[in-house]
Amino acid sequence: MTSDPFFHPVSGFELPRFAGVPTFMRLPHLTPEHDRFGEVEIGIVGVPWDSGTTNRPGPRHGPRQLRDASTMIRAEHPVTGMRPFEALACADLGDVGPNPADILDSMERISAYYGQLMRNGTRPLTAGGDHLTSLPVLRALARDTTLGMVHFDSHTDLYHSYFGGTMYTHGTPFRRAVEEGLLDPKRVVQIGIRGTMYDREDRDFAEAEGIRLIPIEEFHARGPEDVMAEAREIVGDAPTYISYDIDFVDPTFAPGTGTPEVGGPNSYQALQVVRGLQGLNIAGADLVEVSPPFDASGGTAFLGVSIMFELLCVMAQQTG
Amino acid sequence: MTSDPFFHPVSGFELPRFAGVPTFMRLPHLTPEHDRFGEVEIGIVGVPWDSGTTNRPGPRHGPRQLRDASTMIRAEHPVTGMRPFEALACADLGDVGPNPADILDSMERISAYYGQLMRNGTRPLTAGGDHLTSLPVLRALARDTTLGMVHFDSHTDLYHSYFGGTMYTHGTPFRRAVEEGLLDPKRVVQIGIRGTMYDREDRDFAEAEGIRLIPIEEFHARGPEDVMAEAREIVGDAPTYISYDIDFVDPTFAPGTGTPEVGGPNSYQALQVVRGLQGLNIAGADLVEVSPPFDASGGTAFLGVSIMFELLCVMAQQTG
Amino acid sequence: MTSDPFFHPVSGFELPRFAGVPTFMRLPHLTPEHDRFGEVEIGIVGVPWDSGTTNRPGPRHGPRQLRDASTMIRAEHPVTGMRPFEALACADLGDVGPNPADILDSMERISAYYGQLMRNGTRPLTAGGDHLTSLPVLRALARDTTLGMVHFDSHTDLYHSYFGGTMYTHGTPFRRAVEEGLLDPKRVVQIGIRGTMYDREDRDFAEAEGIRLIPIEEFHARGPEDVMAEAREIVGDAPTYISYDIDFVDPTFAPGTGTPEVGGPNSYQALQVVRGLQGLNIAGADLVEVSPPFDASGGTAFLGVSIMFELLCVMAQQTG
Amino acid sequence: MTSDPFFHPVSGFELPRFAGVPTFMRLPHLTPEHDRFGEVEIGIVGVPWDSGTTNRPGPRHGPRQLRDASTMIRAEHPVTGMRPFEALACADLGDVGPNPADILDSMERISAYYGQLMRNGTRPLTAGGDHLTSLPVLRALARDTTLGMVHFDSHTDLYHSYFGGTMYTHGTPFRRAVEEGLLDPKRVVQIGIRGTMYDREDRDFAEAEGIRLIPIEEFHARGPEDVMAEAREIVGDAPTYISYDIDFVDPTFAPGTGTPEVGGPNSYQALQVVRGLQGLNIAGADLVEVSPPFDASGGTAFLGVSIMFELLCVMAQQTG
Amino acid sequence: MTSDPFFHPVSGFELPRFAGVPTFMRLPHLTPEHDRFGEVEIGIVGVPWDSGTTNRPGPRHGPRQLRDASTMIRAEHPVTGMRPFEALACADLGDVGPNPADILDSMERISAYYGQLMRNGTRPLTAGGDHLTSLPVLRALARDTTLGMVHFDSHTDLYHSYFGGTMYTHGTPFRRAVEEGLLDPKRVVQIGIRGTMYDREDRDFAEAEGIRLIPIEEFHARGPEDVMAEAREIVGDAPTYISYDIDFVDPTFAPGTGTPEVGGPNSYQALQVVRGLQGLNIAGADLVEVSPPFDASGGTAFLGVSIMFELLCVMAQQTG
Amino acid sequence: MTSDPFFHPVSGFELPRFAGVPTFMRLPHLTPEHDRFGEVEIGIVGVPWDSGTTNRPGPRHGPRQLRDASTMIRAEHPVTGMRPFEALACADLGDVGPNPADILDSMERISAYYGQLMRNGTRPLTAGGDHLTSLPVLRALARDTTLGMVHFDSHTDLYHSYFGGTMYTHGTPFRRAVEEGLLDPKRVVQIGIRGTMYDREDRDFAEAEGIRLIPIEEFHARGPEDVMAEAREIVGDAPTYISYDIDFVDPTFAPGTGTPEVGGPNSYQALQVVRGLQGLNIAGADLVEVSPPFDASGGTAFLGVSIMFELLCVMAQQTG
């Protein structure tokens, strides 16, 4: 609980929403050198990186556009009444600086940074970045304990490799994470899977490992509430990671992404599924694959930060 | 009933839809000086004004883009068969000229103009402008009688003031209208409310005054038909104003607006709710907050004029 | 059944999706002079032509944008598991060259080309072009037998004439096709009809001839599955043409088209209706009215090729 | 000389420039039925037509976008001090309604309309439309006298035919005009010609007929003033038509057009060449090939109307 | 001279240019409360405000887009070798918060803020905002001494009033500044004036007061170097303000602005004129009228910050 | 000399320019497996790759957009009359497939492919790709002989490394090429250099090695002809590579690129400099850094292919 106004966002009643240096949700911007860094309970972190992208690049520009759009977010959740910035000390921790021309170097930089957050007791809410981002984040978060995962996406991201053996792309992070023991496949659920397929190699792996796939046809037939009840059951009470690829949402609602698949959920359902995470033990969360070059209007980013606010609200519940 | 071809729109079978000086729905353009002005029963009026906007400006350009898009509208409603241009004498009355650098002067100009329409016996269908537009319009329409209101929006627009005491913004018009006795709060219903909130000051006011708020979660759960049945009951048979903020609709369907909130109704529901107004005693209506700089494609404006045609059709029923 | 790799698309695991000369779905590009042309069972053909457009032109650019977007399509249908490129020999047959300044000449060129396909035993999947395209295609396909038709559209395209007697526009093809005996009106169903109307001349014709019209209100009330069951019953087992105007879909999901009407199906329903064609005897199909100048983002085209892949999968079932 | 305020544009000091039904330069909109139509000395006419376009369509939307942009034009020329709306009675005469699906019918409609203007003593300033527009206009204007022409363009538009014998396209109007005796080739100068070429058929025709071609290389080497001195000499004192294809200007300055050629004049030179027409005997003028779908920003249209204002000023000098 | 790395921008060799919270030129963000605020010699300040705009709004969004684009700026001037961030202590001082719905309140807030900078000994480089911004800034800067001004613009901004007597708009700031004695009209030069005119009221004022106007025709004829030599002579050695309206530049190079006028300088000349300010005694400078809604691409903003860097370099020379 | 129509592009008089599968300049598409591959004298090759990009990615999409735009190119040069497709056997050789997630693997693939062209006696005209593309191309072309280079760019691309030691980025290719002995620095000239600088490390290297840098200020002062005369002298008669970064051109003319610098040449000068290469011994050429996500309009790509046609014409002169 933080009634300290230092951690409160600037209000739109005081400074208009278009004014000011744009930080995530108008929170204070703190780097590790700052003397109040140690107090941060939830840190919003940008990972401007897209070297794992196999098709259309752009998510390296995601964090900046998300920050810009996030100045539209206000203090209180309209349904639950949660006021997350008063419940926990939240801050914009800036961006992890990747090396755009070296994938392995970038992954090390990211894992090292998140390791620092772990030691600081700060839970991360990440703004990607392409989906490979989740792998180095998980390497830090799951250092001591295997995690469950609720994964919203139109793709499984469980492929073995691309282009004749390349192991690190945005189509492979969770294959690696399972192989490395970061995720417990029995506690992983993937929701919204759809689109034409290369083959069944990723699904065979999921089936063999016990990962639960909920294709979009099932999602539309059962509805978000029923699906999320099952998801909560799968991950249970143990620490869980939430990974939200913006391409989970129908590309008409979220055109700013690199590998769209038509026929997805609408923007209301995009929020509903996060509300369905209430009560989980959330170790961290990410919102990835927002690609500004494919939506200069910022509509995708605004939906993205609306989702991030929902994630923040369910993360903020886990406090005395 | 007007079989006078003077008041009929130009047909797309004669002059292609992209041709001609664009007036609203290809109606004749009449100014008060015109000798047939006195015959106009429903006047479509533009109010190109956005000085009340607290975030992203642009609705001052709304009427022109709406006129352009409106040349796609044809003569007959596909469901009811209503042919409004034959039922009543309709015309494009042009724009009220605001003073973009003086809010109070602009409100006086608008109220004066609508006072003239009242004296002429012309019911107005307004194309805004930002939502502050509704206040000077109501000052003219409610001069002699308090009105009820069906209000479609994602925001309540019931705030007391902004920026340390500024009373006239697009977030305050209905607070003023209730305070000034223009609206009867017991006969006001607001539909579609959503989005993160500053605080609960607006909702406390609504609750204290008896204004009925239907949040989007309730709208999605009950469906448009059930919600509109309640709305009709709330406003009853007495004179009622309809105010339709385009940001009621989900921003993916209506991106050209200044304060979007995700998770709203789709374009079919956007029409359905107007069809649900059938039978009401409509004193006037507006469609506001269309902001062309945020949707150069014109899609938002086309949805806007499709809504305006629906409004026109329910207004046109009130005649012998 | 073709296990011949000559007819297999290039895989995105080998050549990234953004690379290579863009052919439809990365299939081989075969012209009639090619020595394997005779083997093609399903030919994807572009008809870059929009001379029948009465409002906003652009579909002449459709085939190229559709080819570009189609490199995102993979090999397997996510629900049925159908792998159409292995089931039948498919190829990109290039574009029929129209004469942009002569409608009659263009129709002759198109009919002649499709006549050649008929003689070759190749079923066509056409990428338009405006909706007048369907008429010269039907003249070739229905030379020997009257066809049924499942027609997805927001307009009936059954008008008699435009602009004082012009018989060939994109609003008249199916009036001509019925008059010329190419279509059996009792076996024609039109789904998704909506929007304001000039008058009832087209509907009177439909009623008189026995064409079944399913307006969008009925579609939304009954749902895609129920509607498609009726459609299958109407056309029965005899040879049937599928004509899919992209403006069937709501313009928010498919803005790149010339005569949008709001309130249509979403992108999931856009696919569902094609899946409901399973089991029909499909003589040919088209996807028309994609107009790139009105959606430079390519989102409409990507939805268009997703629909084309669904059409291809139901066409590919008709083989031993 | 008209001091009659009826013919004066609305001032931006009174009604903001974004307000009002958009007519050309905010002039009164008069149709032939209007009782003051007979007084109009210069009529601005839209021809929303692009059926002659061989590549990218769109100029049918030109007049509307030009009208919108033209509300930015004020009353006085910054260099000469000419106030054209006070010098002559100017009006927006609306659009000639073409038949988008019939080229010959459209040409007849246009010629008939301009014949009416001739009989009325109204000189036309035309907003196209593609360049084929100039042919039916010239058929009316040159009925009694062969005209000279100053032609700004990147193409000669002197080709014999396209697509195996099609005579009427936007690449052939001046070939037809010379053949029909509407233009005196010895009094025709074409300025700005550039771009890759099919062959030399058009230039051979020009050379044989005595048409003077000034390629862009010569234009850049000599400068606008020297080139325009030669142009004035070529056309002399006899009646002359001015035809200005917006693709004369470099496509970076005028992207909204269908057949761009890089390396052209900048926007300052685009105005300078019109200023160089001062003193000519101008029978009429046009500004063609503005294609809004290729420049939704309206920048091309604003340059277009800036050129139209310059044309109007040199036309307005020809009065006592 | 500041070798203190605290005031050095983040290098693109360390953190990629797309990463990080965007401050002006990647400088530290200091508010008046910061303990090093007192050391700042040149403060870059945003004024996100456009209430004085008479036509197309948008400059309230300017500072944010300029900050985003400014992360592309590096440390050293390519011609002079000036490294401004090492020459003086520079910082991003954030935005002055205006009241978007109250012009007078906003002007007071701005003047008060700049008064604070004056007392701090900080020279301001302002990122607007519309051109009315310059008036409250001048009220603070010229409190003790009348200033000269070099003014780059396509308009004089010297009008008396708009809309029947409104005194504060972006077309009147320098009329007010001369009337209030903030500017010495004999030491004011306006460069680049062009475009159609309402009347000559502004120019008559300039002539009467001795303000030197250099119209664009003269600018193009003489060239930037000659013009700037005269400008330097006019303002002399006394304290001088630099006001740079982005609409000085041709709108093709700077489309993101509200009142464009074609025929202006190109982007190279846009920089050259600032280089011609070298040696002046610069009390402050602004870059105004960048309007992001009219150039979402950011090209105008990038030109804007390139101009700001040039301004910073000439301001940075005035130090021991 | 090839009068063989097999190698002639499709004419726009036969097939409209918007029709057909888009190959470079409508040439035949030949892969190495094709039986006429051995006859190709100039091969146009796409390298859809941008892994070396340090700021805004996108050039991986360049070849496809360039192919699309290239269908506007016709057969003959307007000034020299050169008809390159008749002078030499030209073909579209398709794209080299990179590995978007592995820089070293990609460079090997590219070098291997160009080695094959060398053995085939085919001179390459490359469409990038980012500027790192030139390095693996040079490794193949300069295997047996050190090359000279005329390099058009706003940057030197001579940096040692980025991000703490990364050697292969689009800012380092020519540093590597000189170090590896592929280029003779005494025969290298870089034209158009401008923009703010990190430091002088790249220029110190150039000076030490004898590379001639022509900054934009010198270019504008001397003019293209004088500069190109010096360039021809520097490279002399020996084999020379031409590398053309589209960011050489001013970003207003070529916005579709990742690292723009304002103040560059216009589009006419962009062509003039290539015409100044006439007579050189050209071993190969490239046009790189066209980034479609930053210019969806295609204007940059059209300028790019206009430059490529100029390059092709000077390459085509080197034949008996």
Short mmCIF file of C-alpha atoms in Angstrom, two decimals, chain D residues 50-160:
data_model
loop_
_atom_site.label_atom_id
_atom_site.label_comp_id
_atom_site.label_asym_id
_atom_site.label_seq_id
_atom_site.Cartn_x
_atom_site.Cartn_y
_atom_site.Cartn_z
CA ASP D 50 -11.42 9.34 -64.85
CA SER D 51 -12.58 6.79 -67.38
CA GLY D 52 -9.65 7.61 -69.64
CA THR D 53 -7.11 6.55 -67.03
CA THR D 54 -4.83 3.74 -68.19
CA ASN D 55 -3.07 3.14 -64.91
CA ARG D 56 -4.16 4.28 -61.42
CA PRO D 57 -7.71 5.71 -61.23
CA GLY D 58 -8.89 8.38 -58.81
CA PRO D 59 -9.29 11.83 -60.47
CA ARG D 60 -13.07 11.40 -60.37
CA HIS D 61 -12.64 12.37 -56.72
CA GLY D 62 -10.54 15.42 -57.62
CA PRO D 63 -13.17 18.19 -57.69
CA ARG D 64 -14.44 17.44 -54.22
CA GLN D 65 -11.00 17.42 -52.62
CA LEU D 66 -10.05 20.56 -54.54
CA ARG D 67 -13.18 22.33 -53.26
CA ASP D 68 -12.30 21.34 -49.71
CA ALA D 69 -8.71 22.61 -50.04
CA SER D 70 -9.85 25.76 -51.82
CA THR D 71 -11.45 27.18 -48.69
CA MET D 72 -7.87 28.10 -47.70
CA ILE D 73 -7.61 30.57 -50.60
CA ARG D 74 -7.97 34.25 -49.71
CA ALA D 75 -8.92 37.32 -51.76
CA GLU D 76 -5.69 38.86 -53.01
CA HIS D 77 -2.63 37.79 -54.98
CA PRO D 78 0.49 38.41 -52.88
CA VAL D 79 2.65 39.73 -55.73
CA THR D 80 0.41 41.45 -58.27
CA GLY D 81 -2.22 42.60 -55.80
CA MET D 82 -4.89 41.26 -58.15
CA ARG D 83 -8.22 40.67 -56.39
CA PRO D 84 -9.89 38.44 -58.98
CA PHE D 85 -13.23 38.11 -57.24
CA GLU D 86 -13.64 41.87 -57.44
CA ALA D 87 -12.33 42.09 -61.01
CA LEU D 88 -14.81 39.66 -62.52
CA ALA D 89 -17.95 37.80 -61.53
CA CYS D 90 -16.72 34.36 -60.52
CA ALA D 91 -18.79 31.42 -59.33
CA ASP D 92 -18.67 27.73 -58.57
CA LEU D 93 -20.86 26.19 -61.25
CA GLY D 94 -20.88 22.73 -59.68
CA ASP D 95 -19.88 19.52 -61.41
CA VAL D 96 -20.69 18.15 -64.83
CA GLY D 97 -22.20 14.75 -64.15
CA PRO D 98 -20.32 12.08 -66.14
CA ASN D 99 -21.35 8.51 -66.77
CA PRO D 100 -18.58 6.52 -65.09
CA ALA D 101 -19.34 3.44 -67.15
CA ASP D 102 -19.59 5.03 -70.62
CA ILE D 103 -16.78 7.14 -72.10
CA LEU D 104 -18.58 8.40 -75.20
CA ASP D 105 -21.72 9.35 -73.29
CA SER D 106 -19.57 11.24 -70.79
CA MET D 107 -17.74 13.17 -73.49
CA GLU D 108 -21.03 14.24 -74.99
CA ARG D 109 -22.34 15.41 -71.62
CA ILE D 110 -19.20 17.45 -71.03
CA SER D 111 -19.13 19.05 -74.47
CA ALA D 112 -22.81 19.94 -74.18
CA TYR D 113 -22.29 21.58 -70.82
CA TYR D 114 -19.33 23.67 -71.97
CA GLY D 115 -21.26 24.64 -75.11
CA GLN D 116 -23.82 26.16 -72.76
CA LEU D 117 -21.07 28.11 -71.01
CA MET D 118 -19.80 29.40 -74.36
CA ARG D 119 -23.25 30.64 -75.25
CA ASN D 120 -23.46 32.28 -71.82
CA GLY D 121 -20.21 34.15 -72.33
CA THR D 122 -18.63 32.37 -69.37
CA ARG D 123 -14.97 31.43 -69.56
CA PRO D 124 -14.31 28.12 -67.79
CA LEU D 125 -11.67 27.21 -65.25
CA THR D 126 -11.98 23.43 -64.99
CA ALA D 127 -11.02 21.15 -62.12
CA GLY D 128 -10.57 17.61 -63.49
CA GLY D 129 -10.83 14.73 -63.87
CA ASP D 130 -8.16 12.94 -65.82
CA HIS D 131 -6.57 14.49 -68.87
CA LEU D 132 -9.11 13.11 -71.33
CA THR D 133 -11.34 15.82 -69.82
CA SER D 134 -9.59 18.43 -71.94
CA LEU D 135 -10.85 16.89 -75.20
CA PRO D 136 -14.61 17.36 -74.75
CA VAL D 137 -13.91 20.79 -73.23
CA LEU D 138 -11.88 21.79 -76.28
CA ARG D 139 -14.61 20.50 -78.57
CA ALA D 140 -16.88 23.15 -77.07
CA LEU D 141 -14.36 25.97 -76.75
CA ALA D 142 -12.83 25.53 -80.21
CA ARG D 143 -16.10 25.16 -82.04
CA ASP D 144 -15.59 28.46 -83.87
CA THR D 145 -11.88 29.02 -83.67
CA THR D 146 -8.75 26.92 -83.52
CA LEU D 147 -6.90 27.49 -80.25
CA GLY D 148 -3.28 27.65 -79.21
CA MET D 149 -2.28 25.85 -76.03
CA VAL D 150 0.25 26.09 -73.25
CA HIS D 151 0.44 22.60 -71.80
CA PHE D 152 2.20 21.80 -68.52
CA ASP D 153 2.76 18.09 -68.12
CA SER D 154 5.31 15.34 -67.76
CA HIS D 155 3.73 13.49 -70.71
CA THR D 156 2.83 14.64 -74.21
CA ASP D 157 -0.60 12.93 -74.22
CA LEU D 158 -0.12 12.71 -77.98
CA TYR D 159 -0.25 8.95 -78.40
CA HIS D 160 -2.30 7.47 -81.20
#
